[in-house]
């Protein structure tokens, strides 16, 4: 009788299986969320100089530990996904004026202008000229958040709307934005210089915008006039080198490629009449565009080869990527340049980061900042689960710009003092 009432051993086996299953799930969660990864201050690459020493002293974020939200902030994928889907938390709505510029080929470029909401820390007139990421514009939440913060720190902001990116602005020529075309950004900068002759410029580019602003500055020395500094965040530096890594499945890069290609297809097809309509006088290079290949494209490279390179008459994808990448222009930039990437950015392969590392070893004006976490344009901060409205990236760009403005002010004061002493002698 007692033997019949004994608890069978089988449930203990099931309990062990449940425990093993829970342990397996926890292991996957820890791995996927990268919970074991430490928090640390960003890795910095620079040459020892008066400028770099001043920046380290004036920019605490460069040497301070970057702490992302505890639960998910160490995952580059989640940081990237939240940036892409949500943009920012409690994003403000800065008030600006939309400006229209007619380009020489008939295209209508637009940008939004936001006046400062406070006096700048050095009391000067400073304008941030901002180039957003691929297919982005001034209405994107991450741009609105950054602009609002910059305005409150005394900066006027001019934000380029990539040609064809705004859904309510029609194309007026058979051309839209491309990977490295600087025409619209240059037109915006020239407008600012002409309208505000006393202003100085801080150039800022995010992702694809980082490529455009660096290429613009390096194209000619004249483009660097009145420019105090440049900041590039999360760009890949060389499309030619990136194309192979972007087709690989590690870090789900191929999947991101597919999602961005799908978005680009929607934008191009929304302008199909302006770009490919029978009534449109388009360049010869666009005449042989096969839209059926665009419909079936699953990567940015296929879209670039079938459509984008033809806007500027490139004969091959290789030529397009070589000419449109900023890598060949970076060494021609002489103003202070801060290049920022995240080590866990799933879109930018680690092999591409040798470009800014190598540049920072050769040029005193270049600082490369590489935090462990942040994803692609994420850089959220927070304690456990919920992120703060402002990101580490927003604060770093403004802090760096403030430091450069102060550096230039100190140099000017020293020059004035030396001149007075020379006159007295």
Short mmCIF file of C-alpha atoms in Angstrom, two decimals:
data_model
loop_
_atom_site.label_atom_id
_atom_site.label_comp_id
_atom_site.label_asym_id
_atom_site.label_seq_id
_atom_site.Cartn_x
_atom_site.Cartn_y
_atom_site.Cartn_z
CA UNK A 1 0.00 0.00 0.00
CA UNK A 2 2.81 2.40 0.94
CA UNK A 3 4.58 1.58 -2.33
CA UNK A 4 1.48 2.63 -4.28
CA UNK A 5 1.36 6.00 -2.49
CA UNK A 6 5.00 6.86 -3.18
CA UNK A 7 5.57 9.84 -5.49
CA UNK A 8 6.78 8.61 -8.88
CA UNK A 9 10.16 9.77 -10.12
CA UNK A 10 8.86 10.91 -13.54
CA UNK A 11 7.72 14.41 -12.52
CA UNK A 12 11.20 15.17 -11.23
CA UNK A 13 12.46 14.50 -14.73
CA UNK A 14 9.90 16.95 -16.11
CA UNK A 15 10.90 19.55 -13.52
CA UNK A 16 14.48 19.14 -14.67
CA UNK A 17 13.42 19.63 -18.26
CA UNK A 18 11.49 22.79 -17.35
CA UNK A 19 14.50 24.12 -15.48
CA UNK A 20 16.71 23.36 -18.46
CA UNK A 21 14.24 25.09 -20.80
CA UNK A 22 14.13 28.20 -18.58
CA UNK A 23 17.93 28.21 -18.41
CA UNK A 24 18.13 27.94 -22.21
CA UNK A 25 15.69 30.83 -22.67
CA UNK A 26 17.61 32.97 -20.20
CA UNK A 27 20.86 32.15 -22.00
CA UNK A 28 19.39 33.21 -25.33
CA UNK A 29 18.03 36.43 -23.79
CA UNK A 30 21.39 37.25 -22.22
CA UNK A 31 23.18 36.59 -25.51
CA UNK A 32 20.67 38.46 -27.68
CA UNK A 33 20.51 41.46 -25.35
CA UNK A 34 24.27 41.32 -24.83
CA UNK A 35 23.71 41.77 -21.10
CA UNK A 36 27.19 40.62 -20.16
CA UNK A 37 28.84 43.36 -22.19
CA UNK A 38 30.44 45.99 -19.95
CA UNK A 39 29.72 49.70 -20.06
CA UNK A 40 32.71 51.89 -20.74
CA UNK A 41 33.83 55.25 -22.01
CA UNK A 42 34.24 55.37 -25.80
CA UNK A 43 37.50 54.39 -27.45
CA UNK A 44 39.21 57.50 -28.78
CA UNK A 45 41.65 57.72 -31.68
CA UNK A 46 43.54 60.97 -32.15
CA UNK A 47 46.95 62.58 -32.30
CA UNK A 48 48.24 64.40 -29.26
CA UNK A 49 47.90 68.12 -29.96
CA UNK A 50 46.71 71.31 -28.32
CA UNK A 51 43.28 70.83 -29.91
CA UNK A 52 42.86 67.23 -28.76
CA UNK A 53 43.94 68.08 -25.20
CA UNK A 54 41.46 70.96 -25.13
CA UNK A 55 38.67 68.70 -26.39
CA UNK A 56 39.37 66.04 -23.76
CA UNK A 57 39.19 68.74 -21.09
CA UNK A 58 36.10 70.48 -22.51
CA UNK A 59 34.03 67.44 -23.58
CA UNK A 60 33.30 65.23 -20.56
CA UNK A 61 31.25 62.82 -22.68
CA UNK A 62 34.41 61.77 -24.52
CA UNK A 63 35.94 60.33 -21.36
CA UNK A 64 32.79 59.55 -19.39
CA UNK A 65 31.19 56.09 -19.34
CA UNK A 66 28.30 55.78 -21.80
CA UNK A 67 25.49 53.91 -20.01
CA UNK A 68 22.68 52.63 -22.27
CA UNK A 69 19.36 51.36 -20.80
CA UNK A 70 20.15 48.27 -18.73
CA UNK A 71 17.69 45.75 -20.18
CA UNK A 72 18.06 46.33 -23.93
CA UNK A 73 20.54 49.15 -24.49
CA UNK A 74 23.55 46.89 -25.05
CA UNK A 75 21.93 45.33 -28.11
CA UNK A 76 22.88 47.16 -31.28
CA UNK A 77 19.89 45.62 -33.04
CA UNK A 78 17.36 46.93 -30.53
CA UNK A 79 18.98 50.38 -30.47
CA UNK A 80 18.84 50.44 -34.27
CA UNK A 81 15.27 49.12 -34.41
CA UNK A 82 14.03 51.67 -31.89
CA UNK A 83 15.71 54.49 -33.81
CA UNK A 84 14.17 53.24 -37.07
CA UNK A 85 10.68 52.62 -35.72
CA UNK A 86 10.28 55.11 -32.90
CA UNK A 87 12.94 57.70 -33.65
CA UNK A 88 13.06 59.34 -30.24
CA UNK A 89 11.04 59.47 -27.01
CA UNK A 90 8.68 62.44 -26.53
CA UNK A 91 10.10 64.16 -29.57
CA UNK A 92 9.60 67.96 -29.62
CA UNK A 93 8.17 69.93 -32.54
CA UNK A 94 10.55 72.83 -33.26
CA UNK A 95 9.11 75.65 -35.34
CA UNK A 96 10.91 76.48 -38.55
CA UNK A 97 10.51 77.97 -42.02
CA UNK A 98 10.76 75.92 -45.20
CA UNK A 99 12.99 77.34 -47.90
CA UNK A 100 12.94 76.43 -51.60
CA UNK A 101 15.91 76.61 -53.96
CA UNK A 102 15.67 76.00 -57.71
CA UNK A 103 18.71 74.06 -58.89
CA UNK A 104 20.37 74.52 -62.29
CA UNK A 105 18.81 71.31 -63.64
CA UNK A 106 15.29 72.37 -62.62
CA UNK A 107 15.19 70.36 -59.39
CA UNK A 108 13.59 72.03 -56.37
CA UNK A 109 15.65 71.61 -53.24
CA UNK A 110 14.13 72.34 -49.84
CA UNK A 111 15.49 72.83 -46.36
CA UNK A 112 14.02 73.94 -43.04
CA UNK A 113 15.47 76.83 -41.07
CA UNK A 114 15.20 77.05 -37.28
CA UNK A 115 16.32 80.13 -35.36
CA UNK A 116 18.17 79.84 -32.02
CA UNK A 117 16.16 79.91 -28.80
CA UNK A 118 18.98 81.15 -26.56
CA UNK A 119 22.26 83.00 -26.75
CA UNK A 120 25.24 80.87 -27.72
CA UNK A 121 27.81 80.13 -25.03
CA UNK A 122 30.46 82.26 -26.78
CA UNK A 123 27.98 84.92 -27.89
CA UNK A 124 28.60 84.42 -31.61
CA UNK A 125 26.23 83.73 -34.50
CA UNK A 126 26.64 80.01 -35.23
CA UNK A 127 24.58 77.95 -37.69
CA UNK A 128 24.46 74.17 -37.76
CA UNK A 129 24.00 72.91 -41.31
CA UNK A 130 22.58 69.40 -40.96
CA UNK A 131 22.32 66.56 -43.47
CA UNK A 132 20.04 63.68 -42.36
CA UNK A 133 20.35 59.96 -43.11
CA UNK A 134 19.12 58.05 -46.14
CA UNK A 135 15.66 59.18 -47.33
CA UNK A 136 15.30 61.34 -44.19
CA UNK A 137 14.28 64.96 -43.70
CA UNK A 138 13.63 67.63 -41.07
CA UNK A 139 10.38 66.02 -39.90
CA UNK A 140 12.05 62.83 -38.66
CA UNK A 141 11.91 62.51 -34.88
CA UNK A 142 15.64 62.11 -34.32
CA UNK A 143 16.25 65.28 -36.34
CA UNK A 144 13.54 67.20 -34.47
CA UNK A 145 15.00 66.16 -31.12
CA UNK A 146 18.51 67.18 -32.10
CA UNK A 147 17.40 70.50 -33.62
CA UNK A 148 15.39 71.44 -30.53
CA UNK A 149 18.41 70.72 -28.29
CA UNK A 150 20.76 72.67 -30.57
CA UNK A 151 18.36 75.64 -30.68
CA UNK A 152 18.25 75.73 -26.88
CA UNK A 153 22.04 75.88 -26.90
CA UNK A 154 22.10 78.95 -29.13
CA UNK A 155 22.48 77.42 -32.60
CA UNK A 156 20.55 78.32 -35.71
CA UNK A 157 19.83 75.08 -37.57
CA UNK A 158 19.38 74.47 -41.29
CA UNK A 159 18.23 70.94 -42.12
CA UNK A 160 18.36 69.59 -45.65
CA UNK A 161 15.34 67.64 -46.90
CA UNK A 162 16.74 65.02 -49.25
CA UNK A 163 15.44 65.43 -52.78
CA UNK A 164 12.35 63.23 -53.08
CA UNK A 165 12.21 62.27 -49.38
CA UNK A 166 9.32 64.54 -48.34
CA UNK A 167 6.05 62.91 -49.47
CA UNK A 168 4.27 66.25 -49.99
CA UNK A 169 6.98 67.81 -52.20
CA UNK A 170 6.90 66.79 -55.85
CA UNK A 171 10.04 66.38 -57.92
CA UNK A 172 10.45 69.03 -60.59
CA UNK A 173 13.20 67.26 -62.54
CA UNK A 174 14.06 63.62 -63.30
CA UNK A 175 16.49 63.35 -60.37
CA UNK A 176 16.36 62.52 -56.65
CA UNK A 177 18.91 62.31 -53.85
CA UNK A 178 21.80 59.87 -54.22
CA UNK A 179 24.49 58.45 -51.97
CA UNK A 180 27.06 61.19 -52.46
CA UNK A 181 25.50 64.05 -54.41
CA UNK A 182 26.39 67.31 -52.63
CA UNK A 183 24.50 69.74 -54.87
CA UNK A 184 21.50 70.35 -52.61
CA UNK A 185 23.59 70.51 -49.44
CA UNK A 186 25.95 72.99 -51.13
CA UNK A 187 23.02 75.13 -52.23
CA UNK A 188 21.73 75.23 -48.65
CA UNK A 189 25.15 76.19 -47.28
CA UNK A 190 25.54 78.96 -49.87
CA UNK A 191 22.09 80.31 -48.97
CA UNK A 192 23.07 80.45 -45.29
CA UNK A 193 26.39 82.17 -46.05
CA UNK A 194 24.66 84.77 -48.22
CA UNK A 195 21.71 85.39 -45.89
CA UNK A 196 23.79 85.48 -42.68
CA UNK A 197 27.18 86.91 -43.73
CA UNK A 198 28.46 87.05 -40.12
CA UNK A 199 27.53 83.50 -39.19
CA UNK A 200 29.99 80.65 -38.76
CA UNK A 201 29.10 77.07 -39.61
CA UNK A 202 29.08 73.75 -37.79
CA UNK A 203 28.56 70.94 -40.30
CA UNK A 204 26.69 67.83 -39.09
CA UNK A 205 25.85 64.66 -41.01
CA UNK A 206 24.01 61.53 -39.90
CA UNK A 207 24.63 58.15 -41.63
CA UNK A 208 24.39 58.80 -45.40
CA UNK A 209 24.39 62.50 -44.52
CA UNK A 210 27.82 62.01 -42.94
CA UNK A 211 29.14 60.82 -46.28
CA UNK A 212 27.63 63.81 -48.08
CA UNK A 213 28.98 66.49 -45.70
CA UNK A 214 32.50 65.02 -45.62
CA UNK A 215 32.55 64.73 -49.40
CA UNK A 216 31.26 68.29 -49.72
CA UNK A 217 33.99 69.72 -47.50
CA UNK A 218 36.71 67.76 -49.28
CA UNK A 219 35.60 68.62 -52.81
CA UNK A 220 37.13 72.11 -52.70
CA UNK A 221 38.90 74.27 -50.15
CA UNK A 222 36.32 77.01 -50.69
CA UNK A 223 33.64 74.78 -49.17
CA UNK A 224 35.48 74.94 -45.84
CA UNK A 225 35.36 78.73 -45.60
CA UNK A 226 33.52 79.92 -42.46
CA UNK A 227 33.29 76.30 -41.25
CA UNK A 228 34.32 75.84 -37.62
CA UNK A 229 34.12 72.04 -37.55
CA UNK A 230 32.38 68.96 -38.91
CA UNK A 231 30.73 66.01 -37.15
CA UNK A 232 29.85 62.77 -38.92
CA UNK A 233 27.78 60.12 -37.10
CA UNK A 234 27.38 56.45 -38.12
CA UNK A 235 28.50 56.64 -41.74
CA UNK A 236 30.28 53.80 -43.56
CA UNK A 237 32.93 55.88 -45.42
CA UNK A 238 33.18 53.67 -48.53
CA UNK A 239 30.18 52.22 -50.38
CA UNK A 240 32.55 50.19 -52.53
CA UNK A 241 33.96 48.39 -49.49
CA UNK A 242 30.59 48.19 -47.79
CA UNK A 243 28.69 46.52 -50.64
CA UNK A 244 30.17 43.08 -50.02
CA UNK A 245 29.59 43.23 -46.25
CA UNK A 246 26.04 44.47 -46.81
CA UNK A 247 25.18 41.21 -48.58
CA UNK A 248 26.35 39.08 -45.64
CA UNK A 249 23.95 37.63 -43.08
CA UNK A 250 26.11 38.14 -39.98
CA UNK A 251 24.57 40.76 -37.69
CA UNK A 252 21.46 40.42 -39.93
CA UNK A 253 23.05 42.91 -42.30
CA UNK A 254 21.41 41.34 -45.34
CA UNK A 255 18.00 41.72 -43.69
CA UNK A 256 18.59 45.43 -42.98
CA UNK A 257 19.68 45.79 -46.59
CA UNK A 258 16.37 44.31 -47.73
CA UNK A 259 14.33 46.63 -45.48
CA UNK A 260 16.14 49.76 -46.67
CA UNK A 261 15.85 48.64 -50.30
CA UNK A 262 12.11 48.16 -49.85
CA UNK A 263 11.79 51.69 -48.47
CA UNK A 264 13.85 53.13 -51.33
CA UNK A 265 11.66 51.35 -53.87
CA UNK A 266 8.55 52.93 -52.37
CA UNK A 267 10.08 56.41 -52.56
CA UNK A 268 11.30 55.99 -56.14
CA UNK A 269 7.98 54.54 -57.32
CA UNK A 270 6.05 57.35 -55.63
CA UNK A 271 7.89 59.67 -58.06
CA UNK A 272 7.73 57.36 -61.08
CA UNK A 273 5.99 59.90 -63.30
CA UNK A 274 8.49 62.67 -62.54
CA UNK A 275 11.43 60.32 -63.01
CA UNK A 276 10.39 57.95 -65.79
CA UNK A 277 7.20 59.35 -67.36
CA UNK A 278 6.97 59.54 -71.13
CA UNK A 279 6.42 63.31 -71.00
CA UNK A 280 9.61 63.85 -69.00
CA UNK A 281 12.77 65.03 -70.72
CA UNK A 282 15.25 62.79 -68.97
CA UNK A 283 18.96 62.16 -69.45
CA UNK A 284 19.98 59.46 -71.92
CA UNK A 285 21.32 57.32 -69.09
CA UNK A 286 17.78 56.96 -67.68
CA UNK A 287 16.20 55.96 -70.98
CA UNK A 288 17.12 52.29 -70.63
CA UNK A 289 15.94 51.96 -67.01
CA UNK A 290 14.04 48.71 -66.57
CA UNK A 291 11.39 49.29 -63.92
CA UNK A 292 10.64 45.59 -63.71
CA UNK A 293 14.13 45.12 -62.26
CA UNK A 294 13.37 47.83 -59.71
CA UNK A 295 10.19 46.03 -58.61
CA UNK A 296 12.13 42.82 -57.98
CA UNK A 297 15.19 44.41 -56.34
CA UNK A 298 15.97 43.09 -52.87
CA UNK A 299 19.11 45.12 -52.09
CA UNK A 300 20.28 48.71 -52.23
CA UNK A 301 23.03 47.65 -54.62
CA UNK A 302 20.49 46.44 -57.19
CA UNK A 303 18.58 49.72 -56.92
CA UNK A 304 21.78 51.76 -57.15
CA UNK A 305 22.88 49.84 -60.25
CA UNK A 306 19.52 49.96 -62.00
CA UNK A 307 18.47 53.52 -61.10
CA UNK A 308 20.53 55.70 -58.78
CA UNK A 309 23.87 55.75 -60.60
CA UNK A 310 22.09 56.75 -63.81
CA UNK A 311 20.94 60.10 -62.36
CA UNK A 312 24.55 61.26 -62.69
CA UNK A 313 25.58 59.23 -65.72
CA UNK A 314 27.94 56.74 -64.09
CA UNK A 315 28.81 53.82 -66.33
CA UNK A 316 29.01 51.20 -63.59
CA UNK A 317 28.15 50.60 -59.97
CA UNK A 318 31.86 50.44 -59.12
CA UNK A 319 32.46 53.88 -60.65
CA UNK A 320 29.40 55.28 -58.85
CA UNK A 321 30.53 54.01 -55.44
CA UNK A 322 34.14 55.09 -55.94
CA UNK A 323 33.23 58.63 -56.98
CA UNK A 324 30.38 59.17 -54.51
CA UNK A 325 32.13 57.90 -51.35
CA UNK A 326 33.78 60.42 -49.04
CA UNK A 327 36.81 58.20 -48.35
CA UNK A 328 38.82 59.79 -51.14
CA UNK A 329 38.00 63.29 -49.84
CA UNK A 330 38.60 62.91 -46.10
CA UNK A 331 42.29 63.79 -46.27
CA UNK A 332 41.37 67.14 -47.86
CA UNK A 333 39.39 68.31 -44.83
CA UNK A 334 41.39 70.72 -42.69
CA UNK A 335 38.81 71.93 -40.18
CA UNK A 336 38.33 69.98 -36.91
CA UNK A 337 36.55 66.74 -37.75
CA UNK A 338 34.88 64.32 -35.33
CA UNK A 339 33.88 60.92 -36.72
CA UNK A 340 31.52 58.86 -34.53
CA UNK A 341 30.55 55.20 -34.93
CA UNK A 342 29.24 52.52 -32.57
CA UNK A 343 31.13 49.23 -32.32
CA UNK A 344 27.81 47.34 -32.33
CA UNK A 345 26.30 49.13 -35.34
CA UNK A 346 24.76 46.26 -37.34
CA UNK A 347 24.89 48.27 -40.59
CA UNK A 348 28.55 49.31 -40.54
CA UNK A 349 30.96 46.36 -40.65
CA UNK A 350 33.98 46.59 -38.38
CA UNK A 351 36.32 46.43 -41.40
CA UNK A 352 35.05 49.86 -42.47
CA UNK A 353 36.18 51.38 -39.19
CA UNK A 354 39.82 51.04 -40.24
CA UNK A 355 39.20 54.10 -42.46
CA UNK A 356 38.56 56.62 -39.64
CA UNK A 357 41.13 54.92 -37.41
CA UNK A 358 43.81 55.30 -40.07
CA UNK A 359 42.81 58.90 -40.79
CA UNK A 360 42.97 59.87 -37.12
CA UNK A 361 46.51 58.51 -36.93
CA UNK A 362 47.63 60.83 -39.73
CA UNK A 363 45.67 64.05 -39.19
CA UNK A 364 45.77 66.27 -36.10
CA UNK A 365 42.36 67.74 -36.89
CA UNK A 366 40.59 64.35 -36.77
CA UNK A 367 39.19 62.56 -33.73
CA UNK A 368 37.50 59.16 -34.08
CA UNK A 369 35.04 58.26 -31.30
CA UNK A 370 33.96 54.61 -30.93
CA UNK A 371 31.60 53.69 -28.07
CA UNK A 372 30.88 50.00 -27.44
CA UNK A 373 27.13 50.45 -27.79
CA UNK A 374 24.66 52.65 -29.59
CA UNK A 375 23.66 50.72 -32.70
CA UNK A 376 22.92 52.75 -35.81
CA UNK A 377 21.90 56.28 -34.75
CA UNK A 378 20.47 54.95 -31.49
CA UNK A 379 22.74 55.95 -28.60
CA UNK A 380 19.81 55.92 -26.17
CA UNK A 381 20.50 56.56 -22.49
CA UNK A 382 18.43 55.49 -19.51
CA UNK A 383 18.47 53.58 -16.25
CA UNK A 384 16.68 50.24 -16.72
CA UNK A 385 13.95 50.07 -19.36
CA UNK A 386 12.77 53.47 -20.57
CA UNK A 387 15.16 55.73 -22.51
CA UNK A 388 15.66 59.42 -21.96
CA UNK A 389 14.34 61.89 -24.59
CA UNK A 390 17.87 63.15 -25.32
CA UNK A 391 20.47 60.68 -26.52
CA UNK A 392 24.20 60.51 -25.90
CA UNK A 393 24.69 61.40 -29.56
CA UNK A 394 22.63 64.61 -29.32
CA UNK A 395 24.58 65.79 -26.30
CA UNK A 396 27.99 64.82 -27.70
CA UNK A 397 27.55 66.71 -31.00
CA UNK A 398 26.50 69.91 -29.22
CA UNK A 399 29.21 69.53 -26.57
CA UNK A 400 31.88 69.10 -29.25
CA UNK A 401 30.56 72.08 -31.23
CA UNK A 402 30.58 74.23 -28.08
CA UNK A 403 34.17 73.21 -27.37
CA UNK A 404 35.32 74.06 -30.89
CA UNK A 405 33.60 77.45 -30.69
CA UNK A 406 35.41 78.13 -27.42
CA UNK A 407 38.71 76.91 -28.94
CA UNK A 408 38.34 79.33 -31.84
CA UNK A 409 37.40 82.16 -29.48
CA UNK A 410 40.52 81.49 -27.38
CA UNK A 411 42.70 81.45 -30.50
CA UNK A 412 41.21 84.75 -31.63
CA UNK A 413 41.81 86.36 -28.24
CA UNK A 414 45.42 85.12 -28.20
CA UNK A 415 45.97 86.52 -31.69
CA UNK A 416 44.53 89.88 -30.63
CA UNK A 417 46.79 89.96 -27.56
CA UNK A 418 49.86 89.12 -29.62
CA UNK A 419 48.95 91.86 -32.11
CA UNK A 420 48.58 94.45 -29.33
CA UNK A 421 51.96 93.43 -27.86
CA UNK A 422 53.57 93.68 -31.29
CA UNK A 423 52.09 97.16 -31.80
CA UNK A 424 53.42 98.29 -28.41
CA UNK A 425 56.90 97.13 -29.28
#
